[in-house]
PDB file of C-alpha atoms in Angstrom:
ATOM      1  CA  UNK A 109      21.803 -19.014   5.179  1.00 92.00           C
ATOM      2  CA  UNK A 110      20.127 -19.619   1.984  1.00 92.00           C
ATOM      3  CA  UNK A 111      19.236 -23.355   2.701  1.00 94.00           C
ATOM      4  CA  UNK A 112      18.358 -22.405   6.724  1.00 94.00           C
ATOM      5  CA  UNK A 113      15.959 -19.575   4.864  1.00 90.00           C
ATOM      6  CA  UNK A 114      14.268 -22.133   2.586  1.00 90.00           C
ATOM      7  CA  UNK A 115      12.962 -24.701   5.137  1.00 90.00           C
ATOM      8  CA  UNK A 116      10.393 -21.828   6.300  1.00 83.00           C
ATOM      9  CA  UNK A 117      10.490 -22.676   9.966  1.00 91.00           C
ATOM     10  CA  UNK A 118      10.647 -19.996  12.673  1.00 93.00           C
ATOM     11  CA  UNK A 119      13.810 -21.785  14.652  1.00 95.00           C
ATOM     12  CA  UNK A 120      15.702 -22.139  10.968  1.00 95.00           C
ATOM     13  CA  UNK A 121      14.957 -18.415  10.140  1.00 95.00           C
ATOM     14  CA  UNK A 122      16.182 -17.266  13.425  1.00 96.00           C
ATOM     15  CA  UNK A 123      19.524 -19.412  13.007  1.00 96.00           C
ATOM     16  CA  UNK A 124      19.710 -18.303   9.572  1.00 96.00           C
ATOM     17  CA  UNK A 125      19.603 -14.682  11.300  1.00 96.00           C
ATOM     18  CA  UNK A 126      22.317 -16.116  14.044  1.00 97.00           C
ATOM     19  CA  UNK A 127      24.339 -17.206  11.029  1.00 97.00           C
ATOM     20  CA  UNK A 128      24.588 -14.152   8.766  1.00 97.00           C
ATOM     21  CA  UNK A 129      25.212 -11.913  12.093  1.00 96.00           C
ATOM     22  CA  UNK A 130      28.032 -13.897  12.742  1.00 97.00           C
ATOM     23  CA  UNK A 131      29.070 -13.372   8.891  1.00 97.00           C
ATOM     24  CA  UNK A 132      29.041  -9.685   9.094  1.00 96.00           C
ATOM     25  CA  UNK A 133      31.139  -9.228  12.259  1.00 96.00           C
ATOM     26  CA  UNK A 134      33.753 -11.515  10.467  1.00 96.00           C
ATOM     27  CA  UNK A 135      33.782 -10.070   7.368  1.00 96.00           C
ATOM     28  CA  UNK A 136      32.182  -6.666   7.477  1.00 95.00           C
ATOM     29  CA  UNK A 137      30.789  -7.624   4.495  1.00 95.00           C
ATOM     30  CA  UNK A 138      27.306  -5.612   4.648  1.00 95.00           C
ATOM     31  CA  UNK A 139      25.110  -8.249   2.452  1.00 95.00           C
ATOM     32  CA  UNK A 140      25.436 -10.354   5.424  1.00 96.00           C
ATOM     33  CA  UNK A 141      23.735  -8.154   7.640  1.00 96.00           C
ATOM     34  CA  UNK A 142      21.194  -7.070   4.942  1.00 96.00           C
ATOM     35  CA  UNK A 143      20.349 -10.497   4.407  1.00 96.00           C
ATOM     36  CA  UNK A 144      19.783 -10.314   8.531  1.00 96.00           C
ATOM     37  CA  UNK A 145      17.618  -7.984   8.198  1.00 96.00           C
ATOM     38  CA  UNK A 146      15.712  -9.339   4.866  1.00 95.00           C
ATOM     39  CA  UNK A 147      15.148 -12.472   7.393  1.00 96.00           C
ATOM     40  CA  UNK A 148      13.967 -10.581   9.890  1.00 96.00           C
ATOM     41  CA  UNK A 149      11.670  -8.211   8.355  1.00 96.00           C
ATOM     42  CA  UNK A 150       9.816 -11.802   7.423  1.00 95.00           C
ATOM     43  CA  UNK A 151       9.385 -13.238  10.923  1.00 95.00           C
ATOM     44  CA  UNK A 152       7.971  -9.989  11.608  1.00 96.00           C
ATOM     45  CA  UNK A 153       5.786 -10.059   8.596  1.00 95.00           C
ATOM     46  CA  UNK A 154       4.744 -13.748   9.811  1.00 94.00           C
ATOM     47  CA  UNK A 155       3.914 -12.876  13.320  1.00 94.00           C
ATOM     48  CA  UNK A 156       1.722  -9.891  12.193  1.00 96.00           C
ATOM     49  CA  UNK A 157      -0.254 -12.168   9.566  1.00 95.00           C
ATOM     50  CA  UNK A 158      -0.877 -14.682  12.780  1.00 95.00           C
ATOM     51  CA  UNK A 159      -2.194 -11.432  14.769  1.00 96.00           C
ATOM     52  CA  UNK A 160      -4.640 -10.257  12.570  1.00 96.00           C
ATOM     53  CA  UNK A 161      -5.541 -13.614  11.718  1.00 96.00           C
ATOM     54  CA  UNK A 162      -6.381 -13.686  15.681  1.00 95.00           C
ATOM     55  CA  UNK A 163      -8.242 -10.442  15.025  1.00 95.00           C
ATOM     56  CA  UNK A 164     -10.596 -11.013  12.001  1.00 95.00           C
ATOM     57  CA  UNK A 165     -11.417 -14.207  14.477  1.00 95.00           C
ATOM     58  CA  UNK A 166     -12.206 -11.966  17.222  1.00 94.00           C
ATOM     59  CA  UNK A 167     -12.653  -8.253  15.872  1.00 93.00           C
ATOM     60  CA  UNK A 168     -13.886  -7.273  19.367  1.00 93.00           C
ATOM     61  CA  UNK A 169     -11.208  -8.203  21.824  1.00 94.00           C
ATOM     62  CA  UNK A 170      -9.463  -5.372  22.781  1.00 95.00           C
ATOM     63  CA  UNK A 171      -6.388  -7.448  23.837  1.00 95.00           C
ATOM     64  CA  UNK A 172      -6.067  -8.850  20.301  1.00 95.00           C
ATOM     65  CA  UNK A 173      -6.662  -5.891  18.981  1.00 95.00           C
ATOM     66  CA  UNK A 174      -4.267  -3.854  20.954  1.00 96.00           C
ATOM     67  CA  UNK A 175      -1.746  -6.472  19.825  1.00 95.00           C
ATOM     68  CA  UNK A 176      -2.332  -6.270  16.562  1.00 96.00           C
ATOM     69  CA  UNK A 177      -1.399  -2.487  16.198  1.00 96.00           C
ATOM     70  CA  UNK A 178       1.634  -2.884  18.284  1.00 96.00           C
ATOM     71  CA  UNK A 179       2.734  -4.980  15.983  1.00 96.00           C
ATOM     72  CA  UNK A 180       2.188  -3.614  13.231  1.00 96.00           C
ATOM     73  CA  UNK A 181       3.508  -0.110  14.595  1.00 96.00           C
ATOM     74  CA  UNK A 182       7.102  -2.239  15.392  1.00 97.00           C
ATOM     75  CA  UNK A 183       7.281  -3.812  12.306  1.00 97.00           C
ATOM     76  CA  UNK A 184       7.111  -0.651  10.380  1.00 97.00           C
ATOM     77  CA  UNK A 185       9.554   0.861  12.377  1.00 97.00           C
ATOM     78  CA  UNK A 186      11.716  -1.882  12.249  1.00 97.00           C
ATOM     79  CA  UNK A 187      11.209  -1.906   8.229  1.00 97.00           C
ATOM     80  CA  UNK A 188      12.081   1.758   8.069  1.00 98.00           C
ATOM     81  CA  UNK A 189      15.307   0.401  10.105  1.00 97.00           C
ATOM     82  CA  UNK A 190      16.114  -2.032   7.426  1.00 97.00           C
ATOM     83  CA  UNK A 191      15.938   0.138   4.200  1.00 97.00           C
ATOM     84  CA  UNK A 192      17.543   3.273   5.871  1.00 97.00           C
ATOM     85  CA  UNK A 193      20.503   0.708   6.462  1.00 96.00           C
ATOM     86  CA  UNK A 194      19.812  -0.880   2.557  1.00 96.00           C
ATOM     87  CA  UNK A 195      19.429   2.823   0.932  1.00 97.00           C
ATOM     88  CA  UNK A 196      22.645   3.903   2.817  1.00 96.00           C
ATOM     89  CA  UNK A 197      24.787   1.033   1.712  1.00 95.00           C
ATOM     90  CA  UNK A 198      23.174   0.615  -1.692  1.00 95.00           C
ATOM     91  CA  UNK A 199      23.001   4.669  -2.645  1.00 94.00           C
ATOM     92  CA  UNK A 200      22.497   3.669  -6.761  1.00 95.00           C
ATOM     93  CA  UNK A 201      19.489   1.337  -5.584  1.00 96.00           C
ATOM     94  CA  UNK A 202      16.230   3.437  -6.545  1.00 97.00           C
ATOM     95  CA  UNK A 203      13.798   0.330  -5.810  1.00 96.00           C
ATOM     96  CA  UNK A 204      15.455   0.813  -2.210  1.00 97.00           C
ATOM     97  CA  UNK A 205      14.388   4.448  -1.712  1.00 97.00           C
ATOM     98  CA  UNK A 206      11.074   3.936  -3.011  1.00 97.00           C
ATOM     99  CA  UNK A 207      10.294   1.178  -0.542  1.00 97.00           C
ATOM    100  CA  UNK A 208      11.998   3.714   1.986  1.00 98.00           C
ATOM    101  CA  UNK A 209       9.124   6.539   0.915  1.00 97.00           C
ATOM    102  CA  UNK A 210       6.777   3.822   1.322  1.00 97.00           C
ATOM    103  CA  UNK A 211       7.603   2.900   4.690  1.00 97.00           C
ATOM    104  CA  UNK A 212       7.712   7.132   5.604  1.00 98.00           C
ATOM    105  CA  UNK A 213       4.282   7.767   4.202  1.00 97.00           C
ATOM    106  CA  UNK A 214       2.852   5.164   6.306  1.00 96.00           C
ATOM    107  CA  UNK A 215       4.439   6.782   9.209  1.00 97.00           C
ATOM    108  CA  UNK A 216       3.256  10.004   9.084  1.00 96.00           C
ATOM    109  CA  UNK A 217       6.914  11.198   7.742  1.00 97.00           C
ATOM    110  CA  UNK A 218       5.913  13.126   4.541  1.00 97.00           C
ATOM    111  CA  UNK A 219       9.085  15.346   4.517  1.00 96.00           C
ATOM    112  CA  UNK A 220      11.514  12.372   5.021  1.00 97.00           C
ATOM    113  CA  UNK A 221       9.280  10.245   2.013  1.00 98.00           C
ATOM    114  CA  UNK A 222       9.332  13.174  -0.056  1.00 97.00           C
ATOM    115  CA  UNK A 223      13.475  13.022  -0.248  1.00 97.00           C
ATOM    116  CA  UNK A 224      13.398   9.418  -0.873  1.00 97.00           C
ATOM    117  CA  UNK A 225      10.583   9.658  -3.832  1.00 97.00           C
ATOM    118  CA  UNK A 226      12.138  12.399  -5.525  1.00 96.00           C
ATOM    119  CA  UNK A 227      14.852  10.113  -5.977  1.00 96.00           C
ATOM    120  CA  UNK A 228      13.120   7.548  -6.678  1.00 96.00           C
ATOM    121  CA  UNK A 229      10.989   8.660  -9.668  1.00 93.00           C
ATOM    122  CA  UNK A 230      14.348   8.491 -12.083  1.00 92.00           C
ATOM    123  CA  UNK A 231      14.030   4.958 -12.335  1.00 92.00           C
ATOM    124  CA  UNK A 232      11.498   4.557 -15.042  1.00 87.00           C
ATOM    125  CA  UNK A 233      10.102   1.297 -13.106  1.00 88.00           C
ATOM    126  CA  UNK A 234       9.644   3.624 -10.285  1.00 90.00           C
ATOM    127  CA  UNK A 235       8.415   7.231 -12.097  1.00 88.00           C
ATOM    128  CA  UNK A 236       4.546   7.021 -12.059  1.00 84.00           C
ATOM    129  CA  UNK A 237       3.965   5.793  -8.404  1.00 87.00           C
ATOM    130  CA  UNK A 238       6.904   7.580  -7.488  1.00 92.00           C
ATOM    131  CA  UNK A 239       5.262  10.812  -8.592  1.00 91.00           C
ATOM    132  CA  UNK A 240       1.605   9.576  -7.354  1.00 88.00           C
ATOM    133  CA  UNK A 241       2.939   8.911  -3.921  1.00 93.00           C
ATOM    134  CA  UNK A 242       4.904  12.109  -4.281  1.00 94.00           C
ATOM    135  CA  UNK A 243       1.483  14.617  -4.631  1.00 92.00           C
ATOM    136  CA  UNK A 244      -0.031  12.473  -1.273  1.00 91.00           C
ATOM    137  CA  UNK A 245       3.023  13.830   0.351  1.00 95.00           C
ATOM    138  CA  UNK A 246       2.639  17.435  -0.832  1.00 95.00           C
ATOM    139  CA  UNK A 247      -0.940  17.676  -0.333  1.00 91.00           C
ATOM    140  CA  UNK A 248      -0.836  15.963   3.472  1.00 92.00           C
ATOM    141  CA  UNK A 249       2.016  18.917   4.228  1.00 93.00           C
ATOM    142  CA  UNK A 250      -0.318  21.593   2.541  1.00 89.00           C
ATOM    143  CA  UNK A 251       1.920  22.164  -0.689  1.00 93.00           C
ATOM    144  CA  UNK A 252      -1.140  22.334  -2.994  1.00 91.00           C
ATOM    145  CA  UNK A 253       0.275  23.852  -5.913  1.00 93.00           C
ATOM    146  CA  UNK A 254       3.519  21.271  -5.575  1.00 94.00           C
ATOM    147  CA  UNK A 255       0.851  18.309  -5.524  1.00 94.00           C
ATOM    148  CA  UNK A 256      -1.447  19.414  -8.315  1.00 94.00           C
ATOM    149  CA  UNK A 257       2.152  19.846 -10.628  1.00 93.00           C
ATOM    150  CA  UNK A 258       3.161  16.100  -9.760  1.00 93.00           C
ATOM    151  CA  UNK A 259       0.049  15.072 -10.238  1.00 91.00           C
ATOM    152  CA  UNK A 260      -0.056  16.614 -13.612  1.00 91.00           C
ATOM    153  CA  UNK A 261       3.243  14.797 -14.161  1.00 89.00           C
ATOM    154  CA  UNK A 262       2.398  11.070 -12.810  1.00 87.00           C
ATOM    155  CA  UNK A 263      -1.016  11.591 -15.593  1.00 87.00           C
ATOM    156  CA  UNK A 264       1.385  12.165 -18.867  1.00 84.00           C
ATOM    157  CA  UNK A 265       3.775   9.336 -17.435  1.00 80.00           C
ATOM    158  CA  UNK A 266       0.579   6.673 -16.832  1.00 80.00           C
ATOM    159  CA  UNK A 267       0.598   4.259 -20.145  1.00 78.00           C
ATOM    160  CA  UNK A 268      -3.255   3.909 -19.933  1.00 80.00           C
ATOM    161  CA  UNK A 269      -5.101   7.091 -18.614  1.00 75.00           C
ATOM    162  CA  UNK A 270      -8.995   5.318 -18.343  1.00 76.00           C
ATOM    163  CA  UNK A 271      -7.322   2.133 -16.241  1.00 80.00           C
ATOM    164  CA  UNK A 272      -7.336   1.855 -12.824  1.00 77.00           C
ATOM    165  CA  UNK A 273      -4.471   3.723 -11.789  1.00 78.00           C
ATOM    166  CA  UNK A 274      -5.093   6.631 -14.972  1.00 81.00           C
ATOM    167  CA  UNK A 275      -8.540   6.717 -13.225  1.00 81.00           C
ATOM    168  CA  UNK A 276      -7.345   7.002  -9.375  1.00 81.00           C
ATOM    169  CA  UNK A 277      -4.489   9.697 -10.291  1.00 85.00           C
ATOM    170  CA  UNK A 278      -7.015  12.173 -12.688  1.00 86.00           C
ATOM    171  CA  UNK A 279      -9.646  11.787  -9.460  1.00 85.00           C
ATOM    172  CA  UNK A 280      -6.676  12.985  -6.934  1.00 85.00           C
ATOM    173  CA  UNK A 281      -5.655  15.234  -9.569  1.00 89.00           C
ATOM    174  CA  UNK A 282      -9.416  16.806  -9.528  1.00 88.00           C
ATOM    175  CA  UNK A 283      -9.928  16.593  -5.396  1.00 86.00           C
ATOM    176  CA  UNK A 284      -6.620  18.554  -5.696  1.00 90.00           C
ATOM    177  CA  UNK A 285      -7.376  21.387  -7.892  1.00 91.00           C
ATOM    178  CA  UNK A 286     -11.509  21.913  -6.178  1.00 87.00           C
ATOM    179  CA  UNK A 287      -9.588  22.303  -2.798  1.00 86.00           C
ATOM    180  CA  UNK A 288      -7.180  24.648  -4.689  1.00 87.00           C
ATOM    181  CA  UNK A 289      -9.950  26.888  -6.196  1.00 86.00           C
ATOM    182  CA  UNK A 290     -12.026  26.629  -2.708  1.00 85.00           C
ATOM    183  CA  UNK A 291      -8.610  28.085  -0.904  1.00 82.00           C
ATOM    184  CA  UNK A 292      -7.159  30.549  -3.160  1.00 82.00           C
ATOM    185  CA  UNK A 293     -10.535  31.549  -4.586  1.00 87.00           C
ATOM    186  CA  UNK A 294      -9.741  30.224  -7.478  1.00 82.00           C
ATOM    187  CA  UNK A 295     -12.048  30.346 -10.984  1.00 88.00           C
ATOM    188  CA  UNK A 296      -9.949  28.619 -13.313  1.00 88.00           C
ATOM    189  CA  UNK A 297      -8.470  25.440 -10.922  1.00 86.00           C
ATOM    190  CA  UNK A 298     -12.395  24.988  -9.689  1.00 84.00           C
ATOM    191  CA  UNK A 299     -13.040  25.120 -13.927  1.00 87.00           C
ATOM    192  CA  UNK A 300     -10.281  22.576 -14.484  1.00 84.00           C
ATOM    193  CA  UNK A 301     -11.690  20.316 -11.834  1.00 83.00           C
ATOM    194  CA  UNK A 302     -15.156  19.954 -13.168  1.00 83.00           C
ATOM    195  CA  UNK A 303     -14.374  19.322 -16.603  1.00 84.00           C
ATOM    196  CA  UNK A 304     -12.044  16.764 -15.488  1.00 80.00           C
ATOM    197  CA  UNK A 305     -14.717  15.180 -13.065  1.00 79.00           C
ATOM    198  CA  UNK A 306     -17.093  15.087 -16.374  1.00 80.00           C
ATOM    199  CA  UNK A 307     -14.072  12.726 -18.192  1.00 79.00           C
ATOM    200  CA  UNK A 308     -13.748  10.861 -15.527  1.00 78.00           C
ATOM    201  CA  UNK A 309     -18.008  10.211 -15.125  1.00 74.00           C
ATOM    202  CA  UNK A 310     -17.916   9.867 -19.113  1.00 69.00           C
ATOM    203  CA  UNK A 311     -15.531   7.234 -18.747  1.00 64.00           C
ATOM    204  CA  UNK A 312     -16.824   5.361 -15.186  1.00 64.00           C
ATOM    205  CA  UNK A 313     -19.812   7.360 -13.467  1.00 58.00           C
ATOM    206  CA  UNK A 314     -19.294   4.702 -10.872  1.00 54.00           C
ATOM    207  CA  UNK A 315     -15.437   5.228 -10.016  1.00 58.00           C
ATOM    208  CA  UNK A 316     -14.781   6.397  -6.536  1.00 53.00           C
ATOM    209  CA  UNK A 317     -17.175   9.213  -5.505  1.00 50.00           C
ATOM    210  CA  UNK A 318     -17.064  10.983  -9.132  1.00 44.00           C
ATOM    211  CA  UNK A 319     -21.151  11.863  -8.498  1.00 41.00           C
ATOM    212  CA  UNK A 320     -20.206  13.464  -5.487  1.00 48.00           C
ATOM    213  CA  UNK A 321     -17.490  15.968  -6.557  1.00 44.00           C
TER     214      UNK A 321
END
């Protein structure tokens, strides 16, 4: 399988597929049919580069273009298929289930990707984009308070808070807490977002849409 895999044609991956199918009804070994899957979670990868290769060619077909997005809506389904089969078989795995949460939030599944990053965020290598990606999910499902806590969270657990990422989370963090005090009517959260927007300008007037909060 490996040595099919490494010759990186279509035909080999798709016998390397044949092969390790035929492993796991022989064995019941399930690394044979996650190695399947690995496989073909690639050739799908592969055809969708091809697509939109097709489409930054010809952004205005409407064939290609139609395509394209049904492409890219099977291979996400078919790499939610994958890791719901890896995060099942492979429980301890946390890398698994935040791939999994990954693969929900792109789907519109923010109750499914919440499970998986909750999980998730007790591997250290995981925590701080575990708990980002966990305040998207509680903010697209209208849990407000719950985002603007995780958020809080994934700010203390970022190494650097004026990088990139620091910047990105304390800007979420501040969108989270003006929508807060605009909702609940609330003095102290609208308070707590403009000081926070005037770090943020201090630091980079430039980053995002600071000058516009």
């Amino acid at each position: 399988i490996q040595a099919l895999f490494e010759r990186k044609s279509v035909e080999d991956w798709n016998q390397a597929i044949a092969v390790a199918e035929r492993a796991y009804e022989q064995t019941q070994e399930y690394r044979f049919k996650h190695v399947a899957g690995e496989v073909r979670v690639k050739l799908g990868q592969l055809r969708l580069k091809k697509l939109k290769e097709k489409l930054d060619a010809a952004p205005d077909d409407a064939s290609v273009r139609s395509a394209f997005l049904d492409q890219e809506a099977k291979q996400l389904g078919l790499e939610i298929e994958h890791l719901q089969g890896a995060v099942q078989a492979y429980p301890t795995d946390l890398g698994k289930k935040f791939d999994l949460g990954q693969r929900y939030i792109l789907a519109g599944r923010f109750e499914e990707a919440i499970a998986q990053l909750q999980q998730s965020k007790g591997d250290g290598r995981y925590k701080a984009q575990s708990l980002a990606s966990l305040a998207r999910c509680f903010k697209q499902i209208g849990w407000m308070d719950e985002a603007i806590g995780t958020l809080r969270q994934a700010v203390e657990n970022h190494a650097d808070p004026n990088d990139a990422g620091g910047l990105e989370l304390r800007y979420e963090l501040c969108v989270c807490l003006l929508a807060k005090g605009a909702q609940d009517k609330d003095l102290a959260s609208a308070e707590e977002a403009d000081r926070l927007d005037s770090a943020i300008a201090v630091h980079n007037i430039m980053f995002n849409y600071v000058r516009e909060v």
